[in-house]
CSV table of C-alpha atoms in Angstrom, one decimal:
chain,number,residue,atom,x,y,z
P,486,UNK,CA,39.9,-160.1,34.1
P,487,UNK,CA,39.4,-161.6,37.6
P,488,UNK,CA,36.8,-161.0,39.8
P,489,UNK,CA,38.8,-158.8,42.6
P,490,UNK,CA,39.9,-156.8,39.6
P,491,UNK,CA,36.0,-156.4,38.5
P,492,UNK,CA,35.3,-155.1,42.7
P,493,UNK,CA,37.8,-152.4,42.4
P,494,UNK,CA,37.0,-150.9,39.1
P,495,UNK,CA,33.7,-149.0,41.1
P,496,UNK,CA,35.6,-148.1,44.2
P,497,UNK,CA,37.9,-146.1,41.7
P,498,UNK,CA,36.9,-142.5,40.6
P,499,UNK,CA,39.0,-141.8,37.5
P,500,UNK,CA,37.4,-137.9,37.3
P,501,UNK,CA,39.1,-136.6,39.8
P,502,UNK,CA,42.1,-138.4,39.9
P,503,UNK,CA,43.3,-139.8,35.7
P,504,UNK,CA,40.8,-137.5,34.8
P,505,UNK,CA,42.2,-134.8,36.5
P,506,UNK,CA,45.8,-135.3,34.4
P,507,UNK,CA,44.5,-135.5,31.4
P,508,UNK,CA,42.4,-132.1,31.0
P,509,UNK,CA,46.0,-131.1,32.7
P,510,UNK,CA,48.4,-132.5,30.1
P,511,UNK,CA,45.3,-130.4,27.8
P,512,UNK,CA,46.2,-127.5,29.3
P,513,UNK,CA,49.8,-128.0,29.5
P,514,UNK,CA,49.8,-128.6,26.2
P,515,UNK,CA,48.1,-125.2,24.9
P,516,UNK,CA,50.3,-123.8,27.2
P,517,UNK,CA,53.2,-125.0,24.7
P,518,UNK,CA,51.4,-123.5,21.9
P,519,UNK,CA,52.0,-120.1,23.7
P,520,UNK,CA,55.6,-120.8,24.0
P,521,UNK,CA,56.4,-121.6,21.2
P,522,UNK,CA,54.8,-118.4,19.8
P,523,UNK,CA,56.4,-116.1,22.2
P,524,UNK,CA,59.7,-118.1,21.7
P,525,UNK,CA,59.6,-117.3,17.1
P,526,UNK,CA,58.2,-113.5,18.7
P,527,UNK,CA,61.8,-113.4,20.7
P,528,UNK,CA,63.3,-114.5,17.7
P,529,UNK,CA,62.1,-112.4,15.1
P,530,UNK,CA,62.5,-109.5,17.1
P,531,UNK,CA,65.8,-110.2,18.1
P,532,UNK,CA,67.6,-112.2,15.0
P,533,UNK,CA,69.2,-109.2,14.7
P,534,UNK,CA,71.0,-108.5,17.8
P,535,UNK,CA,74.2,-110.2,19.3
P,536,UNK,CA,72.1,-111.3,22.7
P,537,UNK,CA,73.7,-114.4,22.0
P,538,UNK,CA,72.8,-115.4,26.1
P,539,UNK,CA,69.7,-114.6,25.8
P,540,UNK,CA,68.9,-117.1,22.7
P,541,UNK,CA,70.4,-119.6,24.3
P,542,UNK,CA,68.2,-119.3,27.7
P,543,UNK,CA,65.4,-118.9,25.3
P,544,UNK,CA,66.8,-122.1,23.1
P,545,UNK,CA,67.3,-124.6,27.1
P,546,UNK,CA,63.4,-122.9,28.7
P,547,UNK,CA,62.1,-124.5,25.4
P,548,UNK,CA,63.5,-127.6,25.2
P,549,UNK,CA,63.4,-128.1,29.0
P,550,UNK,CA,59.6,-127.3,28.4
P,551,UNK,CA,59.0,-129.6,25.5
P,552,UNK,CA,61.0,-132.6,27.0
P,553,UNK,CA,58.6,-132.0,29.8
P,554,UNK,CA,55.4,-132.1,27.6
P,555,UNK,CA,56.3,-135.4,26.2
P,556,UNK,CA,57.1,-137.1,29.5
P,557,UNK,CA,53.3,-135.9,31.2
P,558,UNK,CA,51.5,-137.2,28.0
P,559,UNK,CA,54.0,-140.6,28.0
P,560,UNK,CA,52.6,-140.5,32.5
P,561,UNK,CA,48.5,-139.8,31.1
P,562,UNK,CA,49.3,-142.2,27.7
P,563,UNK,CA,50.9,-145.5,30.0
P,564,UNK,CA,47.5,-144.7,32.9
P,565,UNK,CA,45.2,-144.6,30.6
P,566,UNK,CA,45.7,-146.1,27.0
P,567,UNK,CA,48.9,-149.5,28.2
P,568,UNK,CA,47.2,-149.9,31.5
P,569,UNK,CA,43.4,-149.5,30.9
P,570,UNK,CA,41.2,-151.4,33.3
P,571,UNK,CA,45.0,-152.9,35.0
P,572,UNK,CA,44.2,-151.3,38.7
P,573,UNK,CA,47.2,-152.6,39.7
P,574,UNK,CA,49.3,-151.1,37.6
P,575,UNK,CA,46.6,-147.5,38.1
P,576,UNK,CA,48.0,-147.8,42.0
P,577,UNK,CA,52.2,-147.1,41.2
P,578,UNK,CA,54.0,-143.6,39.8
P,579,UNK,CA,55.5,-144.0,36.3
P,580,UNK,CA,59.3,-143.7,35.8
P,581,UNK,CA,58.0,-140.5,33.3
P,582,UNK,CA,56.2,-138.9,36.4
P,583,UNK,CA,59.0,-138.6,38.6
P,584,UNK,CA,61.1,-138.0,35.8
P,585,UNK,CA,58.5,-134.5,35.2
P,586,UNK,CA,59.4,-133.5,38.3
P,587,UNK,CA,63.1,-133.1,38.3
P,588,UNK,CA,62.2,-130.6,34.8
P,589,UNK,CA,60.3,-128.9,37.1
P,590,UNK,CA,62.7,-128.7,40.0
P,591,UNK,CA,65.8,-127.6,37.0
P,592,UNK,CA,62.6,-125.1,34.7
P,593,UNK,CA,61.1,-123.3,38.2
P,594,UNK,CA,64.6,-122.8,39.9
P,595,UNK,CA,66.2,-121.5,37.0
P,596,UNK,CA,63.3,-119.2,36.1
P,597,UNK,CA,63.8,-118.2,39.8
P,598,UNK,CA,67.8,-117.8,38.7
P,599,UNK,CA,67.2,-116.0,35.1
P,600,UNK,CA,64.9,-112.8,37.1
P,601,UNK,CA,67.7,-112.7,39.8
P,602,UNK,CA,70.5,-111.7,36.4
P,603,UNK,CA,67.7,-109.3,35.8
P,604,UNK,CA,67.5,-107.7,39.6
P,605,UNK,CA,71.3,-108.2,39.4
P,606,UNK,CA,71.3,-105.8,36.1
P,607,UNK,CA,68.5,-103.8,36.6
P,608,UNK,CA,70.3,-102.2,39.7
P,609,UNK,CA,73.6,-101.5,37.4
P,610,UNK,CA,75.1,-98.0,38.8
P,611,UNK,CA,73.6,-98.8,42.5
P,612,UNK,CA,73.6,-100.1,46.2
P,613,UNK,CA,74.4,-104.1,45.6
P,614,UNK,CA,72.2,-105.2,48.8
P,615,UNK,CA,69.1,-105.9,47.4
P,616,UNK,CA,70.2,-108.5,44.5
P,617,UNK,CA,73.1,-109.6,47.1
P,618,UNK,CA,69.7,-110.2,49.6
P,619,UNK,CA,67.4,-112.0,47.0
P,620,UNK,CA,70.2,-114.3,46.2
P,621,UNK,CA,71.4,-115.6,49.8
P,622,UNK,CA,66.9,-115.7,50.5
P,623,UNK,CA,66.8,-117.8,47.1
P,624,UNK,CA,69.4,-120.3,47.7
P,625,UNK,CA,68.0,-120.5,51.7
P,626,UNK,CA,64.6,-121.8,50.5
P,627,UNK,CA,65.8,-123.5,47.3
P,628,UNK,CA,67.5,-125.9,49.9
P,629,UNK,CA,64.1,-127.4,51.2
P,630,UNK,CA,62.6,-126.9,48.3
P,631,UNK,CA,64.9,-129.9,45.9
P,632,UNK,CA,64.4,-132.1,49.6
P,633,UNK,CA,61.3,-131.9,49.0
P,634,UNK,CA,61.4,-132.3,45.2
P,635,UNK,CA,63.5,-135.6,46.0
P,636,UNK,CA,61.6,-137.3,48.3
P,637,UNK,CA,58.2,-137.1,46.0
P,638,UNK,CA,61.3,-138.4,43.3
P,639,UNK,CA,61.1,-141.4,45.5
P,640,UNK,CA,57.9,-142.3,46.0
P,641,UNK,CA,57.4,-145.7,44.5
P,642,UNK,CA,53.7,-145.1,44.7
P,643,UNK,CA,50.8,-143.0,45.3
P,644,UNK,CA,50.0,-144.1,48.3
P,645,UNK,CA,53.0,-142.8,49.5
P,646,UNK,CA,52.3,-139.3,47.7
P,647,UNK,CA,49.5,-138.3,49.9
P,648,UNK,CA,51.9,-140.3,53.1
P,649,UNK,CA,54.5,-137.4,52.0
P,650,UNK,CA,52.2,-134.4,51.4
P,651,UNK,CA,54.3,-132.3,53.0
P,652,UNK,CA,56.7,-132.3,50.6
P,653,UNK,CA,54.2,-130.8,48.0
P,654,UNK,CA,53.5,-128.4,50.8
P,655,UNK,CA,57.2,-127.4,51.4
P,656,UNK,CA,58.4,-126.8,47.6
P,657,UNK,CA,54.8,-124.8,46.4
P,658,UNK,CA,55.0,-122.9,49.4
P,659,UNK,CA,58.8,-122.1,49.1
P,660,UNK,CA,58.8,-121.7,45.3
P,661,UNK,CA,55.1,-119.0,45.6
P,662,UNK,CA,57.5,-116.9,48.2
P,663,UNK,CA,60.1,-116.6,46.2
P,664,UNK,CA,58.0,-115.6,43.5
P,665,UNK,CA,56.4,-112.6,45.7
P,666,UNK,CA,60.7,-111.8,47.2
P,667,UNK,CA,60.8,-111.3,43.5
P,668,UNK,CA,58.7,-109.2,41.8
P,669,UNK,CA,58.5,-106.7,45.2
P,670,UNK,CA,62.2,-106.7,44.4
P,671,UNK,CA,61.9,-105.4,40.7
P,672,UNK,CA,59.5,-103.1,41.4
P,673,UNK,CA,60.3,-101.5,44.3
P,674,UNK,CA,64.2,-101.5,41.4
P,675,UNK,CA,61.7,-100.2,38.8
P,676,UNK,CA,59.7,-97.7,40.9
P,677,UNK,CA,62.9,-95.5,42.3
P,678,UNK,CA,63.4,-95.8,38.5
P,679,UNK,CA,61.9,-92.9,37.7
P,680,UNK,CA,63.3,-89.8,36.4
P,681,UNK,CA,60.5,-87.1,36.0
P,682,UNK,CA,59.8,-87.9,32.5
P,683,UNK,CA,56.1,-88.7,32.3
P,684,UNK,CA,57.5,-90.6,28.9
P,685,UNK,CA,59.6,-92.6,30.9
P,686,UNK,CA,57.8,-92.5,34.7
P,687,UNK,CA,55.1,-94.2,32.1
P,688,UNK,CA,56.7,-96.6,30.9
P,689,UNK,CA,58.5,-97.8,33.9
P,690,UNK,CA,54.7,-98.2,35.5
P,691,UNK,CA,54.1,-100.1,33.0
P,692,UNK,CA,56.5,-102.6,33.3
P,693,UNK,CA,56.0,-102.5,37.1
P,694,UNK,CA,52.2,-103.7,36.8
P,695,UNK,CA,53.2,-106.6,33.8
P,696,UNK,CA,56.1,-107.4,36.8
P,697,UNK,CA,52.9,-108.1,39.0
P,698,UNK,CA,50.6,-109.8,37.2
P,699,UNK,CA,53.2,-112.8,35.5
P,700,UNK,CA,54.7,-113.2,39.4
P,701,UNK,CA,50.6,-112.8,40.6
P,702,UNK,CA,50.1,-115.8,38.5
P,703,UNK,CA,53.0,-118.4,39.0
P,704,UNK,CA,52.4,-118.0,42.9
P,705,UNK,CA,48.4,-117.7,42.8
P,706,UNK,CA,48.8,-121.1,40.5
P,707,UNK,CA,51.4,-122.5,43.6
P,708,UNK,CA,48.9,-121.9,45.8
P,709,UNK,CA,46.3,-123.4,44.6
P,710,UNK,CA,48.3,-126.5,44.5
P,711,UNK,CA,49.5,-126.5,47.8
P,712,UNK,CA,45.4,-125.7,48.7
P,713,UNK,CA,44.1,-128.7,46.5
P,714,UNK,CA,47.1,-131.3,48.2
P,715,UNK,CA,45.5,-130.0,51.7
P,716,UNK,CA,41.8,-129.9,50.9
P,717,UNK,CA,42.0,-133.1,48.1
P,718,UNK,CA,44.8,-135.3,48.9
P,719,UNK,CA,43.0,-138.6,47.6
P,720,UNK,CA,42.8,-137.4,44.5
P,721,UNK,CA,45.1,-136.2,41.4
P,722,UNK,CA,43.3,-132.6,40.6
P,723,UNK,CA,46.6,-131.0,42.6
P,724,UNK,CA,48.8,-132.9,40.0
P,725,UNK,CA,47.2,-132.0,37.5
P,726,UNK,CA,47.6,-128.3,37.8
P,727,UNK,CA,51.0,-128.8,39.3
P,728,UNK,CA,51.3,-130.0,35.1
P,729,UNK,CA,51.0,-126.0,34.9
P,730,UNK,CA,53.2,-124.5,37.6
P,731,UNK,CA,55.8,-125.1,34.5
P,732,UNK,CA,54.3,-124.0,31.4
P,733,UNK,CA,53.7,-120.6,33.5
P,734,UNK,CA,56.8,-119.7,34.8
P,735,UNK,CA,58.4,-120.3,31.3
P,736,UNK,CA,55.9,-118.3,29.5
P,737,UNK,CA,56.5,-115.3,32.3
P,738,UNK,CA,60.0,-114.9,31.5
P,739,UNK,CA,59.3,-115.0,28.0
P,740,UNK,CA,56.6,-112.5,28.5
P,741,UNK,CA,59.3,-110.4,30.2
P,742,UNK,CA,61.7,-110.7,27.3
P,743,UNK,CA,59.5,-109.7,25.0
P,744,UNK,CA,57.4,-107.1,26.8
P,745,UNK,CA,59.4,-104.3,24.5
P,746,UNK,CA,57.5,-106.0,21.3
P,747,UNK,CA,54.3,-105.5,23.0
P,748,UNK,CA,54.7,-101.9,23.8
P,749,UNK,CA,55.9,-101.2,20.8
P,750,UNK,CA,52.8,-103.0,19.5
P,751,UNK,CA,50.8,-101.3,21.8
P,752,UNK,CA,52.1,-97.6,21.3
P,753,UNK,CA,52.5,-98.4,16.9
P,754,UNK,CA,48.3,-98.9,17.4
P,755,UNK,CA,47.7,-95.7,19.6
P,756,UNK,CA,49.6,-93.7,16.9
P,757,UNK,CA,47.9,-95.5,14.4
P,758,UNK,CA,44.1,-95.0,16.0
P,759,UNK,CA,45.6,-91.4,16.1
P,760,UNK,CA,46.5,-90.7,12.7
P,761,UNK,CA,43.4,-91.8,10.5
P,762,UNK,CA,41.4,-89.8,13.9
P,763,UNK,CA,43.2,-87.1,12.2
P,764,UNK,CA,42.8,-87.2,9.1
P,765,UNK,CA,38.8,-88.2,9.5
P,766,UNK,CA,39.0,-85.1,11.4
P,767,UNK,CA,40.4,-82.6,8.6
P,768,UNK,CA,38.4,-84.5,5.5
P,769,UNK,CA,35.4,-82.6,5.4
P,770,UNK,CA,38.2,-79.4,4.0
P,771,UNK,CA,38.7,-81.7,0.9
P,772,UNK,CA,35.3,-81.3,-0.6
P,773,UNK,CA,35.4,-78.0,-1.9
P,774,UNK,CA,33.5,-75.8,-4.8
P,775,UNK,CA,35.0,-74.9,-7.4
P,776,UNK,CA,34.4,-71.0,-6.9
P,777,UNK,CA,35.3,-71.6,-3.8
P,778,UNK,CA,38.7,-73.0,-4.9
P,779,UNK,CA,39.4,-70.4,-6.6
P,780,UNK,CA,38.4,-68.1,-4.2
P,781,UNK,CA,40.3,-69.7,-1.1
P,782,UNK,CA,43.7,-70.3,-4.0
P,783,UNK,CA,43.3,-66.4,-4.4
P,784,UNK,CA,43.3,-65.6,-0.8
P,785,UNK,CA,46.5,-67.4,-0.1
P,786,UNK,CA,48.2,-65.6,-2.7
P,787,UNK,CA,47.4,-62.0,-0.9
P,788,UNK,CA,48.3,-64.0,2.7
P,789,UNK,CA,51.6,-62.7,4.4
P,790,UNK,CA,54.7,-64.8,4.3
P,791,UNK,CA,55.1,-64.4,8.2
P,792,UNK,CA,51.4,-66.1,9.0
P,793,UNK,CA,52.6,-69.4,6.7
P,794,UNK,CA,56.0,-69.7,8.5
P,795,UNK,CA,54.1,-69.4,11.9
P,796,UNK,CA,51.5,-72.1,10.4
P,797,UNK,CA,54.3,-74.1,8.9
P,798,UNK,CA,57.8,-74.5,11.4
P,799,UNK,CA,55.6,-75.7,14.7
P,800,UNK,CA,54.3,-78.5,12.8
P,801,UNK,CA,57.7,-79.0,10.9
P,802,UNK,CA,59.4,-79.1,14.5
P,803,UNK,CA,56.9,-81.4,16.1
P,804,UNK,CA,58.2,-84.4,14.1
P,805,UNK,CA,61.7,-84.2,15.3
P,806,UNK,CA,60.5,-83.6,19.1
P,807,UNK,CA,58.0,-86.6,19.1
P,808,UNK,CA,60.3,-89.3,17.5
P,809,UNK,CA,63.4,-87.9,19.8
P,810,UNK,CA,60.9,-89.1,22.2
P,811,UNK,CA,59.7,-92.6,21.2
P,812,UNK,CA,63.7,-93.3,20.7
P,813,UNK,CA,64.4,-92.3,24.7
P,814,UNK,CA,61.3,-94.3,26.1
P,815,UNK,CA,63.2,-97.2,24.4
P,816,UNK,CA,66.2,-96.8,25.0
P,817,UNK,CA,65.4,-96.4,28.7
P,818,UNK,CA,62.8,-99.9,28.2
P,819,UNK,CA,65.9,-102.0,26.9
P,820,UNK,CA,69.0,-100.5,29.2
P,821,UNK,CA,66.0,-102.0,31.7
């Protein structure tokens, strides 16, 4: 190692540069594990359905997400292992870093297209004005975003990346804007779909909250990327956060596809807890003495038949009504 290289090593802060990239890769790997779980849940809950299109979409998102993780792992491995102590190599942008930017653009705008398709489905039977406006906005905004991504791809060193920070502002700013438009459009359509039935309206409210939460997460991280790039342009903290944005988009869309499973699981948990509470409330009646039990049986024999009918028949009629209500909820949700 030459003396000039040794002089440069103390001036390079690995903590907020390649250390930030390393931490970003670790968190991205964890989020990819969440992607695997969500994909597994989707195929388990939809294995008997004929939704081939959505199954292909999930497979495609998983493949691109796995490829993105492999590229960022190679990027960090190239700098921290293969070129350990090579200051000259640390200033150049490796090919895997450039390629992961392309995967970013494809995944993020692909998820936006699927959300727009979801808006089109929800607006079925109503005016198509809102979906058309969303499509136009997404197309107009995607143009500058793609141009900004291409300008980042053409950078050959991290110094060039600092000089083109405007492209980072434009790319992630437009992404956050499209997120807000899509989330607000979905919430408006769901809010205007209320039927007056408490069960259906409650389900729509939950779905609105779900949409807002997933849209806010992706928008917040996009805005954080812009803020960190503007405040700290000479370190790689914003690039470490950028590694996570793609994973969040994939997980947000898979969570929307699995929303029915999560709602059913929550309903089953509530019903199970109510069932156990109900039976615990009536368990003391089972502990009756022998003499009391004989008196109870004799009194039941002397009861008129119409009293037994009044007690038994309402409980028999409750069960089919409850099952019909749950069926209506799930059918209305699946149509969304």
